[in-house]
Coordinates of C-alpha atoms and ligand atoms in Angstrom, one line a residue:
M174 CA 93.6 135.3 85.2
K175 CA 93.4 139.2 84.4
K176 CA 96.9 140.4 83.6
S177 CA 97.5 143.6 85.6
G178 CA 100.6 144.6 83.5
K179 CA 100.9 145.1 80.2
G180 CA 103.2 143.3 78.0
K181 CA 105.6 141.1 78.7
P182 CA 106.9 140.2 82.3
G183 CA 110.8 142.0 83.2
I184 CA 112.6 139.1 85.0
D185 CA 115.1 140.6 87.5
V186 CA 117.1 137.7 88.7
T187 CA 119.1 139.7 91.2
P188 CA 118.2 138.8 94.7
A189 CA 118.3 140.8 97.6
P190 CA 121.9 140.6 99.5
G191 CA 122.0 137.3 102.2
K192 CA 118.8 136.4 100.3
K193 CA 118.6 132.3 101.2
L194 CA 115.6 130.4 100.8
L195 CA 113.8 129.2 103.9
I196 CA 112.1 125.5 103.7
T197 CA 108.9 124.1 105.2
D198 CA 108.2 120.6 104.8
V199 CA 104.7 119.3 105.2
A200 CA 105.1 115.9 104.1
L201 CA 103.5 114.9 107.4
R202 CA 100.5 116.6 107.0
D203 CA 99.6 117.9 103.7
G204 CA 102.1 115.2 101.7
H205 CA 100.0 112.5 103.2
Q206 CA 96.8 114.0 103.2
S207 CA 96.9 115.0 99.4
L208 CA 98.4 111.5 98.5
L209 CA 97.0 109.2 101.0
A210 CA 93.6 110.5 102.5
T211 CA 95.3 111.5 105.4
R212 CA 95.9 108.4 106.5
M213 CA 99.2 108.2 107.7
R214 CA 99.5 106.8 111.6
T215 CA 102.1 108.5 114.4
E216 CA 103.8 105.0 114.2
D217 CA 105.0 106.4 110.7
M218 CA 106.2 109.5 111.9
L219 CA 108.2 109.2 115.0
P220 CA 110.9 107.0 113.6
I221 CA 111.8 109.6 111.3
A222 CA 111.0 112.7 113.5
Q223 CA 114.8 112.8 115.0
K224 CA 116.0 113.1 111.3
L225 CA 113.6 115.7 110.4
D226 CA 114.6 117.7 113.4
A227 CA 118.5 117.9 112.4
I228 CA 117.4 118.9 109.0
G229 CA 117.1 122.7 109.4
Y230 CA 113.8 123.6 107.9
W231 CA 111.9 126.7 108.8
S232 CA 109.0 124.9 110.3
L233 CA 107.6 121.3 109.8
E234 CA 103.7 121.3 109.3
V235 CA 102.8 118.4 111.3
W236 CA 99.2 119.1 112.2
G237 CA 95.9 120.4 111.4
G238 CA 94.0 120.4 108.1
A239 CA 92.1 116.9 107.6
T240 CA 94.6 115.4 110.2
F241 CA 92.2 116.5 113.5
D242 CA 89.4 114.4 112.1
T243 CA 90.8 111.5 110.6
C244 CA 92.8 110.8 114.1
L245 CA 89.6 110.6 115.6
R246 CA 87.3 108.9 112.8
F247 CA 89.5 106.2 111.3
L248 CA 92.9 106.1 112.7
K249 CA 91.2 105.7 116.4
E250 CA 94.0 107.9 117.3
D251 CA 94.3 110.8 119.8
P252 CA 95.2 113.9 117.8
W253 CA 96.2 116.0 120.6
E254 CA 98.5 112.5 121.7
R255 CA 100.0 113.1 118.1
L256 CA 100.7 116.4 118.6
R257 CA 102.4 115.8 122.0
A258 CA 104.7 113.0 120.6
L259 CA 105.9 115.0 117.6
R260 CA 107.1 117.7 119.9
A261 CA 108.9 115.9 122.3
A262 CA 110.5 113.9 119.3
M263 CA 111.3 117.0 117.2
P264 CA 112.4 120.2 119.7
N265 CA 114.6 121.9 117.6
T266 CA 112.5 122.9 114.6
K267 CA 109.3 125.0 114.4
L268 CA 106.0 122.9 114.5
Q269 CA 103.4 124.2 111.9
M270 CA 99.6 123.2 111.5
L271 CA 96.8 124.4 109.2
L272 CA 94.1 126.2 110.9
R273 CA 90.9 126.9 109.0
G274 CA 89.9 130.1 110.2
Q275 CA 86.7 130.1 112.1
N276 CA 86.1 126.7 110.9
V277 CA 89.2 125.4 113.3
V278 CA 89.9 121.9 111.8
G279 CA 86.5 121.2 110.4
Y280 CA 83.6 122.4 107.9
R281 CA 81.4 124.7 109.7
H282 CA 81.5 127.9 112.0
Y283 CA 82.4 127.0 115.4
A284 CA 81.8 129.6 118.0
D285 CA 84.7 132.5 119.3
D286 CA 85.2 130.1 122.5
V287 CA 85.8 127.0 120.4
V288 CA 88.8 128.7 118.3
E289 CA 89.7 130.8 121.4
R290 CA 90.4 127.0 123.3
F291 CA 91.5 125.2 120.6
I292 CA 94.2 127.6 119.6
E293 CA 95.1 127.7 123.5
R294 CA 95.5 123.8 123.4
S295 CA 97.2 123.6 120.5
S296 CA 99.7 125.9 121.4
T297 CA 100.1 124.5 124.6
N298 CA 100.4 121.2 123.3
G299 CA 103.0 122.3 120.9
I300 CA 102.2 124.2 118.1
D301 CA 104.6 127.6 116.8
V302 CA 103.2 128.7 113.4
F303 CA 99.5 128.7 112.9
R304 CA 98.5 129.1 109.2
I305 CA 95.6 130.4 109.0
F306 CA 93.2 130.7 106.3
D307 CA 89.5 131.2 105.1
A308 CA 88.0 129.6 102.2
L309 CA 86.2 133.1 101.1
N310 CA 89.1 135.2 101.7
D311 CA 86.7 136.8 104.3
I312 CA 89.1 138.7 106.3
R313 CA 86.5 138.5 109.5
N314 CA 86.6 134.9 109.7
L315 CA 90.4 135.4 110.1
E316 CA 89.8 137.9 112.4
H317 CA 89.6 136.1 116.1
A318 CA 92.0 133.4 115.5
V319 CA 94.6 135.8 114.4
R320 CA 94.2 137.7 118.0
C321 CA 94.1 134.2 119.9
V322 CA 97.3 133.2 118.1
K323 CA 98.5 136.4 118.9
D324 CA 97.4 136.0 122.6
Q325 CA 99.6 133.1 123.0
G326 CA 102.4 134.6 121.9
K327 CA 103.0 132.4 118.5
H328 CA 103.5 133.0 115.2
V329 CA 100.7 134.1 112.9
E330 CA 101.0 132.9 109.3
A331 CA 97.5 134.6 107.6
S332 CA 97.0 133.2 104.1
F333 CA 94.6 134.2 100.8
C334 CA 93.4 130.9 99.0
Y335 CA 94.8 131.8 95.1
T336 CA 92.1 130.9 92.8
V337 CA 92.2 132.1 88.9
S338 CA 87.9 133.7 87.7
P339 CA 86.3 136.6 86.4
V340 CA 86.4 138.6 90.0
H341 CA 90.2 137.4 91.3
T342 CA 93.0 139.6 90.0
L343 CA 96.5 140.0 91.2
D344 CA 95.9 143.2 92.3
S345 CA 93.1 141.9 94.3
F346 CA 94.9 139.2 95.7
V347 CA 97.9 142.3 96.8
D348 CA 94.6 144.0 98.3
L349 CA 94.0 141.0 100.6
A350 CA 97.6 140.6 101.6
K351 CA 97.9 144.4 103.1
R352 CA 94.7 144.1 104.8
L353 CA 96.3 140.6 106.1
E354 CA 99.2 142.8 107.6
D355 CA 97.2 145.4 108.8
L356 CA 95.9 142.5 111.0
G357 CA 98.9 141.1 112.1
T358 CA 100.3 138.5 110.6
D359 CA 103.8 137.7 111.2
T360 CA 104.2 136.0 107.4
L361 CA 101.9 135.9 104.9
C362 CA 101.0 133.0 102.9
I363 CA 100.1 132.2 98.8
K364 CA 97.5 129.3 99.5
D365 CA 97.5 127.7 95.9
M366 CA 95.5 124.7 96.9
A367 CA 94.7 123.8 93.2
G368 CA 98.0 124.5 91.6
L369 CA 96.7 127.0 89.8
L370 CA 99.5 129.7 90.3
A371 CA 101.0 129.8 86.7
P372 CA 104.7 130.4 86.9
M373 CA 104.5 133.9 85.1
D374 CA 101.8 135.1 87.8
A375 CA 103.7 133.7 90.4
Y376 CA 106.7 135.6 89.9
Q377 CA 104.6 138.9 89.3
L378 CA 102.6 138.1 92.4
V379 CA 105.6 137.9 94.7
R380 CA 107.0 141.0 93.5
K381 CA 104.1 142.8 93.8
L382 CA 103.8 141.4 97.4
K383 CA 107.2 142.2 98.5
A384 CA 106.5 145.7 97.1
A385 CA 103.6 146.3 99.1
V386 CA 103.9 144.5 102.7
K387 CA 106.9 143.8 105.1
A388 CA 105.7 140.2 106.0
P389 CA 107.8 137.4 104.2
I390 CA 106.2 135.9 102.0
H391 CA 105.5 132.4 101.8
L392 CA 104.3 129.9 98.8
H393 CA 102.1 126.7 99.5
S394 CA 101.3 125.5 95.8
H395 CA 100.0 122.0 95.0
Y396 CA 101.4 119.8 91.9
T397 CA 98.5 118.9 90.6
S398 CA 98.8 120.8 87.4
G399 CA 102.4 120.0 87.2
M400 CA 103.5 123.7 87.4
A401 CA 104.2 124.0 91.0
S402 CA 108.2 123.2 90.9
M403 CA 108.5 126.2 87.8
S404 CA 106.0 128.2 89.6
S405 CA 107.9 127.7 92.8
L406 CA 111.1 128.6 91.1
M407 CA 109.5 131.8 89.6
A408 CA 108.3 132.8 93.1
V409 CA 111.9 132.4 94.3
L410 CA 113.4 134.7 91.6
G411 CA 110.5 137.3 92.4
G412 CA 111.6 137.3 95.9
L413 CA 109.9 134.6 98.0
D414 CA 110.9 133.9 101.2
I415 CA 109.5 130.4 102.5
L416 CA 108.8 127.5 100.7
D417 CA 106.7 124.6 101.3
T418 CA 108.0 121.5 99.7
S419 CA 107.2 117.8 100.8
M420 CA 109.9 114.6 101.0
S421 CA 109.8 113.3 97.3
P422 CA 108.1 109.8 98.4
L423 CA 105.4 112.0 99.3
A424 CA 105.8 115.1 96.9
G425 CA 104.2 115.3 93.0
G426 CA 100.6 114.2 92.3
T427 CA 98.1 116.4 94.1
S428 CA 100.9 117.1 96.6
H429 CA 103.6 119.6 96.4
P430 CA 107.2 119.7 94.7
P431 CA 109.4 117.5 96.1
T432 CA 111.7 118.8 98.7
E433 CA 115.2 117.2 97.6
T434 CA 115.0 118.7 93.9
M435 CA 114.2 122.0 95.2
V436 CA 117.0 122.1 97.2
A437 CA 119.5 120.5 94.9
A438 CA 117.8 122.8 92.1
L439 CA 119.2 126.1 94.3
R440 CA 122.3 124.7 95.8
G441 CA 125.5 127.0 94.9
T442 CA 123.4 130.0 93.6
P443 CA 122.6 132.9 95.7
Y444 CA 119.1 131.1 96.8
D445 CA 120.8 128.3 98.5
T446 CA 118.6 126.9 101.0
G447 CA 121.6 125.5 103.1
L448 CA 120.2 122.2 103.6
Q449 CA 122.4 119.3 103.1
L450 CA 121.2 116.7 100.7
P451 CA 122.8 113.4 102.0
R452 CA 120.9 113.8 104.6
F453 CA 117.6 113.3 103.3
I454 CA 118.1 110.0 101.9
P455 CA 117.6 107.9 104.8
I456 CA 114.3 110.0 105.6
A457 CA 113.1 109.4 101.6
E458 CA 113.9 105.6 102.1
H459 CA 111.6 105.5 105.1
F460 CA 108.7 107.4 103.6
R461 CA 109.0 105.1 100.2
T462 CA 108.5 101.9 102.6
A463 CA 105.4 103.9 104.8
R464 CA 103.9 105.0 101.6
K465 CA 103.5 101.1 100.5
K466 CA 101.4 100.2 103.7
Y467 CA 98.8 102.5 102.8
H468 CA 98.5 101.9 99.1
Q469 CA 95.1 101.2 99.2
F470 CA 94.1 105.0 100.2
E471 CA 96.2 106.1 96.6
S472 CA 94.0 108.3 94.7
D473 CA 93.3 107.2 91.0
F474 CA 94.1 110.5 90.0
T475 CA 97.7 110.2 90.0
G476 CA 100.7 112.0 87.9
V477 CA 99.6 115.2 86.4
D478 CA 95.9 116.1 85.8
A479 CA 96.2 118.3 82.8
E480 CA 92.0 118.7 83.3
I481 CA 92.9 121.0 86.0
L482 CA 94.0 123.5 84.1
T483 CA 90.3 124.2 82.6
S484 CA 88.3 123.0 85.1
Q485 CA 89.8 124.1 88.2
I486 CA 89.2 121.5 90.2
P487 CA 91.3 120.7 93.2
G488 CA 92.7 117.2 93.0
G489 CA 91.4 116.4 96.5
M490 CA 87.8 117.7 95.5
L491 CA 88.2 115.0 91.8
S492 CA 88.8 112.1 94.3
N493 CA 86.0 113.0 97.0
L494 CA 83.7 113.6 93.8
A495 CA 84.9 110.0 92.5
A496 CA 84.5 108.9 95.5
Q497 CA 81.1 109.8 96.1
L498 CA 79.8 108.7 92.6
A499 CA 81.3 105.5 93.3
E500 CA 79.2 104.9 96.2
Q501 CA 76.5 105.6 94.2
S502 CA 77.2 103.2 91.6
A503 CA 77.3 106.6 89.5
L504 CA 81.1 106.6 88.4
E505 CA 80.1 107.5 84.9
K506 CA 78.5 110.3 85.7
M507 CA 81.9 111.7 86.4
R508 CA 81.9 113.5 83.2
D509 CA 78.7 115.8 83.9
V510 CA 79.8 116.3 87.4
L511 CA 83.0 118.0 86.4
E512 CA 80.9 120.5 84.1
E513 CA 78.4 120.9 86.9
V514 CA 80.9 121.9 88.8
P515 CA 82.0 125.7 87.4
R516 CA 78.5 126.2 86.9
V517 CA 77.5 125.9 90.5
R518 CA 80.9 127.8 91.5
K519 CA 79.6 130.8 89.2
D520 CA 76.1 130.9 90.8
M521 CA 77.9 131.1 94.3
G522 CA 80.2 134.1 93.1
Y523 CA 83.2 132.2 92.4
P524 CA 84.2 130.8 96.2
P525 CA 87.9 129.3 95.6
L526 CA 87.7 125.9 95.9
V527 CA 88.9 124.5 99.3
T528 CA 87.3 122.8 102.3
P529 CA 84.8 123.6 103.0
S530 CA 83.9 125.2 99.9
S531 CA 85.3 122.7 97.6
Q532 CA 82.3 120.4 99.6
I533 CA 79.7 122.8 99.4
V534 CA 79.9 123.4 95.7
G535 CA 81.0 119.4 94.9
S536 CA 77.9 118.1 96.7
Q537 CA 75.4 120.4 95.3
A538 CA 76.8 119.8 92.0
T539 CA 76.8 115.9 92.4
L540 CA 73.0 116.2 93.7
N541 CA 72.5 118.6 90.7
V542 CA 73.2 115.6 87.9
L543 CA 71.9 112.6 90.2
T544 CA 68.7 113.9 90.8
G545 CA 68.5 115.1 87.1
E546 CA 67.4 119.0 87.8
R547 CA 69.2 121.5 89.2
Y548 CA 68.8 122.5 92.5
K549 CA 65.8 120.2 93.1
V550 CA 67.7 119.3 96.1
I551 CA 69.4 121.8 98.0
T552 CA 71.9 120.9 100.9
T553 CA 71.9 122.8 103.9
E554 CA 75.0 124.0 103.6
T555 CA 74.1 125.6 100.0
K556 CA 71.6 127.4 101.9
N557 CA 73.9 128.4 104.6
Y558 CA 76.3 129.8 102.0
F559 CA 73.4 131.9 100.2
L560 CA 72.4 132.9 103.6
G561 CA 76.2 134.3 104.2
Y562 CA 76.8 131.9 107.0
Y563 CA 80.3 131.0 105.7
G564 CA 81.0 134.5 104.8
K565 CA 80.8 137.3 101.6
P566 CA 81.1 135.6 98.5
P567 CA 83.7 136.9 96.4
G568 CA 81.8 138.2 93.4
P569 CA 78.2 138.6 92.6
V570 CA 75.6 135.3 93.1
N571 CA 73.1 133.9 91.0
K572 CA 69.8 135.4 92.6
E573 CA 67.3 133.3 91.3
V574 CA 69.5 130.4 92.7
A575 CA 69.9 132.3 96.3
A576 CA 66.1 132.9 96.2
R577 CA 65.5 129.3 95.9
A578 CA 68.1 128.3 98.5
T579 CA 67.2 130.7 101.3
G580 CA 63.1 131.0 101.1
D581 CA 61.9 132.9 103.6
E582 CA 65.1 133.5 105.8
R583 CA 66.4 136.9 105.4
P584 CA 70.6 136.6 104.8
V585 CA 73.0 137.5 107.3
K586 CA 74.8 140.9 107.0
G587 CA 78.1 140.7 109.8
R588 CA 80.4 138.6 110.7
P589 CA 79.2 135.4 110.1
A590 CA 80.3 134.2 114.0
D591 CA 78.4 136.7 115.7
R592 CA 75.3 134.7 115.3
L593 CA 76.6 131.8 117.5
E594 CA 76.6 131.6 121.0
P595 CA 79.5 130.1 123.0
E596 CA 79.4 126.2 122.6
L597 CA 81.9 124.8 124.7
P598 CA 79.7 125.0 128.0
A599 CA 77.8 122.0 126.4
A600 CA 80.4 120.0 125.6
I601 CA 82.1 120.5 129.8
T602 CA 78.8 120.2 131.0
E603 CA 78.6 116.5 129.0
L604 CA 81.9 115.5 130.4
A605 CA 81.5 116.6 133.6
G606 CA 82.7 114.4 136.1
K607 CA 84.0 112.0 133.8
S608 CA 88.0 111.9 133.9
M609 CA 88.4 113.9 130.9
S610 CA 91.1 116.4 129.4
P611 CA 90.4 119.9 128.3
E612 CA 92.1 118.5 124.9
D613 CA 88.6 116.1 125.2
V614 CA 86.3 118.9 125.6
V615 CA 87.9 120.4 122.6
S616 CA 87.6 117.4 120.2
L617 CA 84.0 117.1 121.7
A618 CA 82.7 120.4 120.8
L619 CA 84.6 120.0 117.0
F620 CA 83.5 116.7 116.7
P621 CA 80.3 115.6 118.8
A622 CA 79.5 112.4 117.1
I623 CA 83.2 111.3 116.4
A624 CA 84.4 112.4 119.6
R625 CA 81.7 110.5 121.6
E626 CA 82.4 107.3 119.8
F627 CA 86.4 107.6 120.2
F628 CA 85.7 108.2 123.6
D629 CA 83.3 105.3 124.3
Q630 CA 85.6 103.0 122.1
R631 CA 88.4 104.1 124.3
E632 CA 87.2 103.3 127.9
K633 CA 86.1 100.3 126.4
G634 CA 89.8 99.4 125.3
E635 CA 88.2 98.8 122.0
L636 CA 90.1 101.4 119.9
K637 CA 90.8 99.9 116.5
P638 CA 91.8 101.8 113.2
E639 CA 90.5 100.5 110.1
P640 CA 92.1 97.9 108.7
L641 CA 95.0 97.9 106.0
A642 CA 95.1 96.0 103.0
P643 CA 97.8 93.5 102.4
A644 CA 100.7 94.9 100.4
P645 CA 100.1 94.3 96.6
E646 CA 103.3 92.0 96.2
A647 CA 102.2 89.4 98.5
G648 CA 100.4 87.7 95.7
P649 CA 96.8 87.2 94.8
K650 CA 94.1 87.6 97.4
V651 CA 91.5 84.5 98.4
A652 CA 87.6 85.3 98.1
H653 CA 87.1 85.9 101.9
E654 CA 89.2 89.3 101.9
L655 CA 86.7 90.5 99.3
H656 CA 85.0 92.3 102.1
L657 CA 87.5 93.8 103.8
A658 CA 89.2 95.3 101.0
P659 CA 90.5 96.5 98.2
I660 CA 92.4 93.9 96.3
D661 CA 94.8 94.2 93.5
F662 CA 96.4 91.2 91.6
N663 CA 97.5 90.3 87.5
V664 CA 95.5 87.5 85.5
T665 CA 97.4 86.3 82.5
V666 CA 95.5 84.8 79.8
H667 CA 97.1 83.6 76.6
G668 CA 100.2 85.4 77.7
E669 CA 98.3 88.7 77.8
T670 CA 99.0 89.9 81.5
Y671 CA 95.4 92.0 82.7
H672 CA 95.9 94.3 85.8
I673 CA 92.8 93.7 88.1
Q674 CA 91.8 95.6 91.1
V675 CA 88.6 95.2 93.1
S676 CA 87.9 98.6 93.9
G677 CA 84.4 98.3 95.6
S678 CA 81.6 96.1 95.9
G679 CA 77.7 96.7 95.9
R680 CA 74.7 95.4 98.0
K681 CA 74.0 91.8 97.7
E682 CA 70.6 91.9 96.0
E683 CA 69.0 88.5 94.6
G684 CA 71.8 86.3 95.2
R685 CA 73.6 88.5 92.8
K686 CA 76.7 91.0 94.0
P687 CA 77.9 93.9 91.9
Y688 CA 81.4 94.4 92.0
Y689 CA 83.4 97.3 90.9
I690 CA 86.6 95.9 89.3
R691 CA 89.1 97.8 87.0
I692 CA 91.1 95.9 84.4
N693 CA 93.9 98.0 83.0
D694 CA 92.3 101.0 84.6
K695 CA 88.9 100.8 82.7
L696 CA 86.3 100.6 85.3
E697 CA 83.7 98.1 85.1
E698 CA 80.8 96.7 86.8
V699 CA 80.5 92.9 87.0
Q700 CA 77.7 90.8 88.5
L701 CA 79.1 88.0 90.0
E702 CA 77.2 84.7 91.0
P703 CA 80.1 82.0 91.1
I704 CA 81.9 84.0 94.0
Q705 CA 78.8 83.9 96.1
E706 CA 79.1 80.2 96.7
V707 CA 82.4 81.4 98.3
L708 CA 81.0 84.4 100.2
A709 CA 78.1 82.4 101.6
G710 CA 80.1 81.4 104.5
V711 CA 81.5 84.6 104.7
P712 CA 80.3 87.0 107.6
E713 CA 79.4 90.4 106.2
A714 CA 81.3 93.3 107.3
P715 CA 79.8 94.4 110.9
E716 CA 76.9 96.5 110.8
T717 CA 77.0 99.6 113.2
G718 CA 74.1 101.3 114.3
D719 CA 71.2 100.2 115.9
K720 CA 71.3 96.4 116.2
A721 CA 67.4 96.6 116.9
K722 CA 66.2 98.7 113.8
P723 CA 63.1 97.1 112.1
K724 CA 63.7 95.8 108.7
R725 CA 63.6 98.4 106.2
P726 CA 61.6 97.9 103.2
K727 CA 61.9 98.6 99.3
P728 CA 60.2 101.6 98.3
S729 CA 57.3 100.7 96.3
K730 CA 55.2 103.6 96.1
P731 CA 55.2 107.6 96.3
G732 CA 54.7 107.7 100.0
D733 CA 58.1 105.6 101.0
I734 CA 60.4 108.1 101.4
A735 CA 64.0 107.0 100.4
S736 CA 67.2 108.7 100.5
P737 CA 69.2 109.4 97.1
M738 CA 72.4 108.4 98.9
P739 CA 73.7 106.5 101.5
G740 CA 74.8 108.3 104.7
R741 CA 73.9 108.5 108.0
V742 CA 70.7 110.1 109.7
V743 CA 71.4 113.2 111.5
K744 CA 68.0 114.3 112.5
V745 CA 64.6 112.9 112.3
L746 CA 62.0 116.0 111.8
V747 CA 58.8 114.2 111.8
A748 CA 56.8 111.9 114.3
K749 CA 54.5 109.0 113.8
G750 CA 51.3 110.4 113.2
D751 CA 52.4 113.9 111.8
K752 CA 51.0 115.4 108.7
V753 CA 53.5 116.4 106.2
K754 CA 52.9 118.4 103.0
A755 CA 55.0 118.0 99.8
D756 CA 58.2 119.2 100.2
D757 CA 58.4 119.4 103.6
P758 CA 61.6 117.8 105.1
V759 CA 61.4 115.0 107.0
L760 CA 65.2 113.8 107.7
I761 CA 68.4 115.3 107.7
I762 CA 70.9 113.1 105.9
E763 CA 74.5 113.6 106.5
A764 CA 76.3 112.5 103.2
M765 CA 79.8 113.5 101.7
K766 CA 80.2 115.1 104.5
M767 CA 77.6 117.6 104.2
E768 CA 73.8 117.6 105.8
N769 CA 71.3 117.3 102.9
R770 CA 67.3 117.8 104.0
L771 CA 65.6 115.0 102.6
P772 CA 62.1 116.3 101.5
S773 CA 58.6 114.4 101.3
P774 CA 57.8 114.1 97.6
V775 CA 54.0 113.6 98.3
A776 CA 51.7 115.0 101.3
G777 CA 50.6 112.4 103.5
T778 CA 50.6 111.2 107.4
V779 CA 53.6 109.5 108.8
A780 CA 52.6 106.0 109.4
T781 CA 55.7 104.1 110.2
L782 CA 59.5 105.2 111.1
Y783 CA 62.4 102.7 110.0
V784 CA 65.1 105.4 111.2
H785 CA 66.8 106.6 114.2
E786 CA 69.2 109.3 114.6
G787 CA 72.7 108.2 114.1
D788 CA 71.7 105.2 111.9
D789 CA 73.7 104.4 108.4
V790 CA 71.2 104.1 105.6
K791 CA 71.0 103.3 102.0
P792 CA 69.5 104.4 98.9
D793 CA 67.0 101.0 98.3
E794 CA 65.2 101.5 101.9
T795 CA 62.4 103.0 102.9
L796 CA 63.1 105.3 105.9
V797 CA 59.4 106.9 106.5
Q798 CA 56.3 105.6 105.2
L799 CA 53.1 108.0 104.9
E800 CA 49.8 107.4 104.4
Ligands
LIG1061 MN1 97.1 122.2 100.7

């Protein structure tokens, strides 16, 4: 961070008269999104809703971000029903959501009609405050959403993503804030998604913002680096109006400062929140118990992650990278990927690392390491980034990399969404004649494949959430549970106790199956034979996808095209008999939420296609065979 002031900052702790800090609690959205991979179910929210509603928060963040996708994809809950249930249970508190600007609650730009209908439906179903951000801080990506929220008569909270880079200064954020105020924002949010905002900078930034804009300032700071409580306090002293915190059992780690601690810290001061500490006790008890149910989703990166202070990689992204590498059985490459991330970020002009730019940078960095050559495989998203489809990069990009990524295509100049045709008509047509709600149309427009699967299962009465692993306290697990979920137990040998966690299993090959096991937190890969006999009588986890697909052979010659990573086939670009040149894309594979073009390594004629669109694929399978 370039300091814009000179010398020591003067700290003025005199509050404005009548100053009282307002609190937004994020436990029901960002708290469990950060700590439990967004898996908390509505059934664990409703029993405590009435007590939360009685606290006197400025708002409760309950929806948006990843909750929408996760509800449909994993929990098999209708996200709209969750919103209506929370609205009914909490009539006295403003309900807040996180909206990714033109990306809505997804990972790409949607057309304006989808943004508009989504906001209208969210507003009708119960959202009062829309916090809106854009990953690149490109204001053109916020304009339309801000207008739509205004049209609904709801509260706009435009945000800028705080980050640290050679092109980001405190004054550059003040300039952004002024432009967001010109857009008509009601409050203004500093979104410190990686916990990079240092305490003194927090003080200076809020002071500068208070001098430059009239809109009340709201701080959202993640705890990842361990600075958030200090930065929050300094921001309060600098004149902050509203602070995000999370109920203590869902605070700390990659989440936020604990609500109760901040309330207690300011008690009896001129910044007193006015909230009653004893009222938090039963709520904390509820969340403490609820969290245990989701232990399988706990991230490995707990406590304070000092590394982020140098790598600037947000906690959510760290756990995603680790999960991607574990899927590839390449967790030992984590160090290389962490070193590659800042290089890719520089090549891309220093985008803040937040959804979706964190996925774009993270996946590209992972590919650069796994393929052994930087930018050998370029994701569709990386290409689209350099084409300007996500907006304007904050700083200059690496021209060579950009040219390689974009090829013959010309970058777009105007507002990225201007090139998009309306997307609702297709969703409306698809659902015509079926008994579907207006909300279903929006779900389909946002996540077509996942929504179709959800509707289909709902119609058949087969909506089943992914299974939860039994609580670790329940004692050692028997072998037949291995394929369902991670397990966790202690083994004592000669008086020494080892903590064993089975964190995943690989593909069975030649009668042996690799298991990834943590022993006292060190990851080991073991090839288990004896256990194989036990497993032989156990059915494999059910396969999704096309049952009738031909068995895929192992790749054995250059014309056997395989995916470098497990994923799902989004598009088959060739047909039997087609002639392809070396480097021509043959398939688009979705992996790690990114679309990757799979190029042909050699020239040839397509002899056999082993995949259909929608199939799940693994790295050791031939997907397309060339002659
Ligand atoms: Mn957040």
